[in-house]
Amino acid sequence: MNFFQDLRNSIYNPKFYRELLVRSFGYSLAYYAKLSAVLALLVAIFFSLTAVPQINRFIWQAGDEVLALYPTDLQLQVVNGRLVSNEDKVVVSWPTNWQIKSEKTKNLLVLDITASSTVEALTQADTLILLTADSLVFRNDQNRLESVLLKEIEGLKLGEAEIKQFFSLAKPWFKLVAPIMVLVVFGLVIFMMLVLLLPLVIVSLFAYILLRLMEQSVGLKVSWKTSYRLCLHAVTLPLVVGLILPILGLASSVWVFMGLILLVLFWNFQTNTNWWKSVEK
């Protein structure tokens, strides 16, 4: 039976689930591996169609954007841990054409040789990043002050010529960024599917309880190992739903995920016949 038939049957096919009870663990594990690869491929394709064009556009325009943003004739150099500049103070406001902006600050970067590396100085400058005589000061995601001592980048020299040279050397590598990111996304999905095998152990315990309760009415007898193997198939619907919900702008949860697995099992095993009697324990 091919993979796509198994995919459809794993969502709903009571006869298929009955046959699974006597199939090997390797059969279910092979299905889960194929499912992981297909889901990873779909996510990678979706990422390449939606995010990659924007990433490519940003990368190839980055040089021009940075040069347009960089103050004309500004020369910076770190000597003996201190900033040497031909300007004492420079203010760089948020570009009007940027989609990503901070609503908390008026400026993107302020260079002030006389400023101190404090919260007060950062707040007074009304900026996301403050460059002082010896530090680079900014707020992290937790809104806490962080600073990088310039002595850690001793010898750095920055100007329009250095920026142009950097992007000139980097451009041949830009075309590799998108394929590498797609491969990374594919690999991350595979990794997440491998990690999911551990939470499925817990879910299979609830599945085992559910099937044991059903045993009292329909004579169904399964072991915990069989329950886990069934979960490798029943997880198909929750994974498909988990892919669709973010596209629709909706959120899911662990309880929804687990509930769908149990629902699939109940849905496929509910019966009034005695087919399940004498099934292997």
Coordinates of C-alpha atoms in Angstrom, one line a residue:
M1 CA 0.0 0.0 0.0
N2 CA 1.5 3.4 -1.0
F3 CA 2.1 6.3 1.3
F4 CA -0.8 8.4 0.2
Q5 CA -3.3 5.6 0.8
D6 CA -1.8 5.1 4.2
L7 CA -2.1 8.9 4.8
R8 CA -5.8 8.9 3.9
N9 CA -6.5 5.7 5.9
S10 CA -4.6 7.0 8.9
I11 CA -7.2 9.8 9.2
Y12 CA -10.2 7.6 8.9
N13 CA -10.5 3.9 7.9
P14 CA -11.7 1.5 10.6
K15 CA -10.7 -1.5 8.5
F16 CA -7.2 -0.1 8.1
Y17 CA -6.9 0.5 11.9
R18 CA -8.1 -3.1 12.5
E19 CA -5.3 -4.4 10.2
L20 CA -2.8 -2.2 12.0
L21 CA -3.3 -4.2 15.2
V22 CA -1.5 -7.1 13.7
R23 CA 1.1 -5.2 11.7
S24 CA 4.7 -4.8 12.8
F25 CA 6.1 -1.8 14.6
G26 CA 8.5 -1.2 11.7
Y27 CA 5.5 -0.6 9.3
S28 CA 4.2 2.2 11.5
L29 CA 7.6 3.7 12.1
A30 CA 8.3 3.7 8.3
Y31 CA 5.0 5.5 7.7
Y32 CA 5.9 8.1 10.4
A33 CA 9.3 8.6 8.7
K34 CA 7.6 9.1 5.3
L35 CA 5.1 11.5 6.9
S36 CA 7.9 13.5 8.4
A37 CA 9.7 13.8 5.1
V38 CA 6.5 14.9 3.3
L39 CA 5.5 17.5 5.9
A40 CA 9.1 18.8 5.9
L41 CA 9.0 19.1 2.1
L42 CA 5.6 20.9 2.2
V43 CA 6.8 23.4 4.9
A44 CA 10.0 24.0 2.9
I45 CA 8.1 24.6 -0.3
F46 CA 5.7 27.0 1.5
F47 CA 8.7 28.8 3.0
S48 CA 10.4 29.1 -0.4
L49 CA 7.3 30.5 -2.0
T50 CA 6.4 33.0 0.8
A51 CA 9.5 34.0 2.7
V52 CA 12.3 33.4 0.3
P53 CA 11.3 36.1 -2.2
Q54 CA 11.2 38.7 0.5
I55 CA 14.5 37.5 2.0
N56 CA 16.2 37.6 -1.4
R57 CA 14.8 41.1 -2.1
F58 CA 16.1 42.3 1.3
I59 CA 19.5 40.8 0.8
W60 CA 20.1 42.1 -2.7
Q61 CA 18.9 45.6 -1.7
A62 CA 20.7 45.6 1.7
G63 CA 23.9 47.3 0.3
D64 CA 22.0 50.2 -1.2
E65 CA 19.8 50.5 1.9
V66 CA 22.8 50.6 4.3
L67 CA 24.6 53.1 2.1
A68 CA 21.5 55.3 1.9
L69 CA 21.2 55.1 5.7
Y70 CA 24.9 55.7 6.5
P71 CA 25.7 59.4 7.2
T72 CA 27.7 60.9 4.3
D73 CA 31.4 61.2 5.0
L74 CA 31.2 59.7 8.5
Q75 CA 34.4 57.8 9.4
L76 CA 34.6 55.6 12.4
Q77 CA 37.5 53.7 13.9
V78 CA 38.1 51.9 17.2
V79 CA 41.5 52.7 18.7
N80 CA 42.6 51.5 22.1
G81 CA 39.0 50.6 23.0
R82 CA 37.7 54.1 22.2
L83 CA 35.8 55.4 19.2
V84 CA 37.5 57.9 16.9
S85 CA 35.1 59.8 14.7
N86 CA 35.1 62.9 12.5
E87 CA 31.7 63.7 14.0
D88 CA 30.9 64.2 17.7
K89 CA 27.2 63.5 17.3
V90 CA 25.1 61.8 14.6
V91 CA 21.4 61.0 14.7
V92 CA 20.0 58.3 12.4
S93 CA 16.2 58.3 12.3
W94 CA 14.0 55.3 11.4
P95 CA 13.8 55.1 7.6
T96 CA 10.3 55.9 6.3
N97 CA 10.4 52.9 3.9
W98 CA 11.2 50.3 6.5
Q99 CA 8.4 48.0 7.5
I100 CA 10.0 47.1 10.8
K101 CA 10.2 50.0 13.1
S102 CA 10.3 50.5 16.9
E103 CA 7.2 52.3 18.3
K104 CA 9.1 53.1 21.5
T105 CA 12.0 55.2 20.0
K106 CA 12.2 58.0 17.5
N107 CA 15.6 57.1 16.3
L108 CA 17.3 54.0 15.1
L109 CA 20.8 55.0 16.1
V110 CA 22.5 57.9 17.9
L111 CA 26.3 58.4 18.0
D112 CA 27.3 60.7 20.8
I113 CA 30.9 60.8 22.0
T114 CA 30.0 62.7 25.1
A115 CA 27.1 60.4 26.3
S116 CA 27.5 57.9 29.1
S117 CA 26.6 54.2 28.8
T118 CA 23.5 54.4 31.0
V119 CA 19.7 53.9 30.7
E120 CA 19.2 57.6 31.2
A121 CA 21.5 58.5 28.2
L122 CA 19.7 55.9 26.0
T123 CA 16.3 57.3 27.0
Q124 CA 17.3 60.9 26.6
A125 CA 18.6 60.1 23.1
D126 CA 15.3 58.4 22.3
T127 CA 17.0 55.7 20.3
L128 CA 17.2 52.0 19.8
I129 CA 21.0 52.0 19.8
L130 CA 23.4 54.4 21.4
L131 CA 27.0 54.5 20.3
T132 CA 29.3 56.3 22.9
A133 CA 33.0 56.8 23.1
D134 CA 33.6 53.3 24.5
S135 CA 30.4 51.3 24.2
L136 CA 27.5 50.2 22.1
V137 CA 24.3 50.5 24.2
F138 CA 20.9 49.0 23.4
R139 CA 17.8 47.4 25.0
N140 CA 17.2 43.7 24.6
D141 CA 13.9 41.9 24.1
Q142 CA 13.3 42.0 27.8
N143 CA 13.7 45.8 27.7
R144 CA 16.9 45.5 29.8
L145 CA 20.0 47.6 29.1
E146 CA 22.9 45.8 27.4
S147 CA 26.2 47.1 26.3
V148 CA 29.2 46.0 24.2
L149 CA 32.6 47.4 25.0
L150 CA 34.2 48.8 21.8
K151 CA 37.5 47.2 22.9
E152 CA 36.0 43.9 21.9
I153 CA 36.0 45.1 18.3
E154 CA 39.4 46.8 18.4
G155 CA 40.7 48.0 15.1
L156 CA 37.3 48.2 13.4
K157 CA 37.2 50.8 10.7
L158 CA 34.0 51.9 9.1
G159 CA 33.1 54.3 6.4
E160 CA 31.3 54.3 3.0
A161 CA 34.3 52.7 1.3
E162 CA 34.4 49.8 3.8
I163 CA 30.7 49.2 3.5
K164 CA 30.9 49.1 -0.3
Q165 CA 33.9 46.7 -0.1
F166 CA 32.0 44.4 2.3
F167 CA 28.9 44.1 0.1
S168 CA 31.1 43.7 -3.0
L169 CA 32.8 40.7 -1.4
A170 CA 29.5 39.3 0.1
K171 CA 27.3 39.5 -3.1
P172 CA 28.6 36.3 -4.7
W173 CA 27.4 34.4 -1.6
F174 CA 24.0 36.0 -1.5
K175 CA 22.6 33.5 -3.9
L176 CA 23.4 30.7 -1.5
V177 CA 21.4 32.2 1.4
A178 CA 17.9 31.2 0.2
P179 CA 18.8 27.5 -0.6
I180 CA 20.6 27.2 2.7
M181 CA 17.6 28.6 4.6
V182 CA 15.2 26.2 2.8
L183 CA 17.4 23.3 3.8
V184 CA 17.6 24.6 7.4
V185 CA 13.7 24.8 7.5
F186 CA 13.5 21.2 6.1
G187 CA 16.0 20.0 8.7
L188 CA 14.2 21.8 11.5
V189 CA 10.9 20.1 10.6
I190 CA 12.5 16.7 10.5
F191 CA 14.1 17.4 13.9
M192 CA 10.8 18.5 15.4
M193 CA 9.1 15.3 14.1
L194 CA 11.9 13.3 15.8
V195 CA 11.3 15.2 19.1
L196 CA 7.6 14.6 18.8
L197 CA 8.2 10.9 19.2
L198 CA 8.8 11.5 22.9
P199 CA 5.5 13.4 23.7
L200 CA 3.7 10.7 21.8
V201 CA 4.8 8.3 24.6
I202 CA 2.6 10.3 27.0
V203 CA -0.2 10.6 24.5
S204 CA -0.1 6.8 23.9
L205 CA -0.7 6.3 27.6
F206 CA -4.0 8.1 27.3
A207 CA -4.7 6.2 24.1
Y208 CA -4.0 3.0 26.0
I209 CA -6.5 4.0 28.7
L210 CA -9.1 4.9 26.0
L211 CA -8.7 1.6 24.2
R212 CA -8.9 -0.4 27.5
L213 CA -12.2 1.4 28.3
M214 CA -13.4 0.4 24.8
E215 CA -12.4 -3.2 25.5
Q216 CA -15.1 -3.5 28.1
S217 CA -17.8 -2.9 25.6
V218 CA -16.4 -4.3 22.3
G219 CA -13.7 -6.8 23.5
L220 CA -10.8 -4.8 22.2
K221 CA -7.5 -5.8 23.7
V222 CA -4.3 -4.0 23.0
S223 CA -0.9 -3.4 24.7
W224 CA 0.7 -0.1 25.4
K225 CA 3.2 -0.8 22.6
T226 CA 0.3 -1.2 20.2
S227 CA -1.3 2.0 21.4
Y228 CA 2.0 3.9 20.7
R229 CA 2.1 2.3 17.2
L230 CA -1.5 3.4 16.5
C231 CA -0.6 6.9 17.6
L232 CA 2.1 7.1 14.9
H233 CA -0.8 6.9 12.5
A234 CA -3.4 8.8 14.4
V235 CA -1.1 11.8 14.7
T236 CA -1.6 12.5 11.0
L237 CA -4.8 14.6 11.3
P238 CA -3.4 16.8 14.2
L239 CA -0.3 17.5 12.1
V240 CA -2.3 18.4 9.1
V241 CA -4.5 20.7 11.2
G242 CA -1.4 22.1 12.8
L243 CA -0.1 23.1 9.4
I244 CA -3.4 24.7 8.3
L245 CA -4.3 26.7 11.4
P246 CA -1.3 29.1 11.2
I247 CA -2.1 29.8 7.6
L248 CA -5.6 30.8 8.6
G249 CA -4.1 33.0 11.5
L250 CA -5.4 30.6 14.1
A251 CA -3.6 29.1 17.1
S252 CA -3.6 25.5 18.3
S253 CA -2.6 24.0 21.6
V254 CA -1.2 20.8 23.1
W255 CA -4.6 19.8 24.4
V256 CA -6.2 20.2 20.9
F257 CA -3.3 18.1 19.5
M258 CA -3.7 15.3 22.0
G259 CA -7.5 15.5 21.8
L260 CA -7.5 15.0 18.0
I261 CA -5.3 11.9 18.3
L262 CA -7.7 10.4 20.8
L263 CA -10.6 11.4 18.7
V264 CA -9.1 9.7 15.6
L265 CA -8.6 6.5 17.6
F266 CA -12.1 6.6 19.0
W267 CA -13.6 7.4 15.7
N268 CA -11.9 4.5 13.9
F269 CA -12.4 1.9 16.7
Q270 CA -16.0 2.6 17.7
T271 CA -18.0 -0.4 16.6
N272 CA -20.7 -2.8 17.9
T273 CA -19.2 -5.9 16.3
N274 CA -16.9 -8.4 17.9
W275 CA -14.1 -8.1 15.4
W276 CA -11.7 -7.1 18.1
K277 CA -11.9 -10.2 20.2
S278 CA -8.8 -12.3 20.4
V279 CA -6.6 -9.5 19.1
E280 CA -3.0 -9.8 20.3
K281 CA -2.3 -8.3 23.6

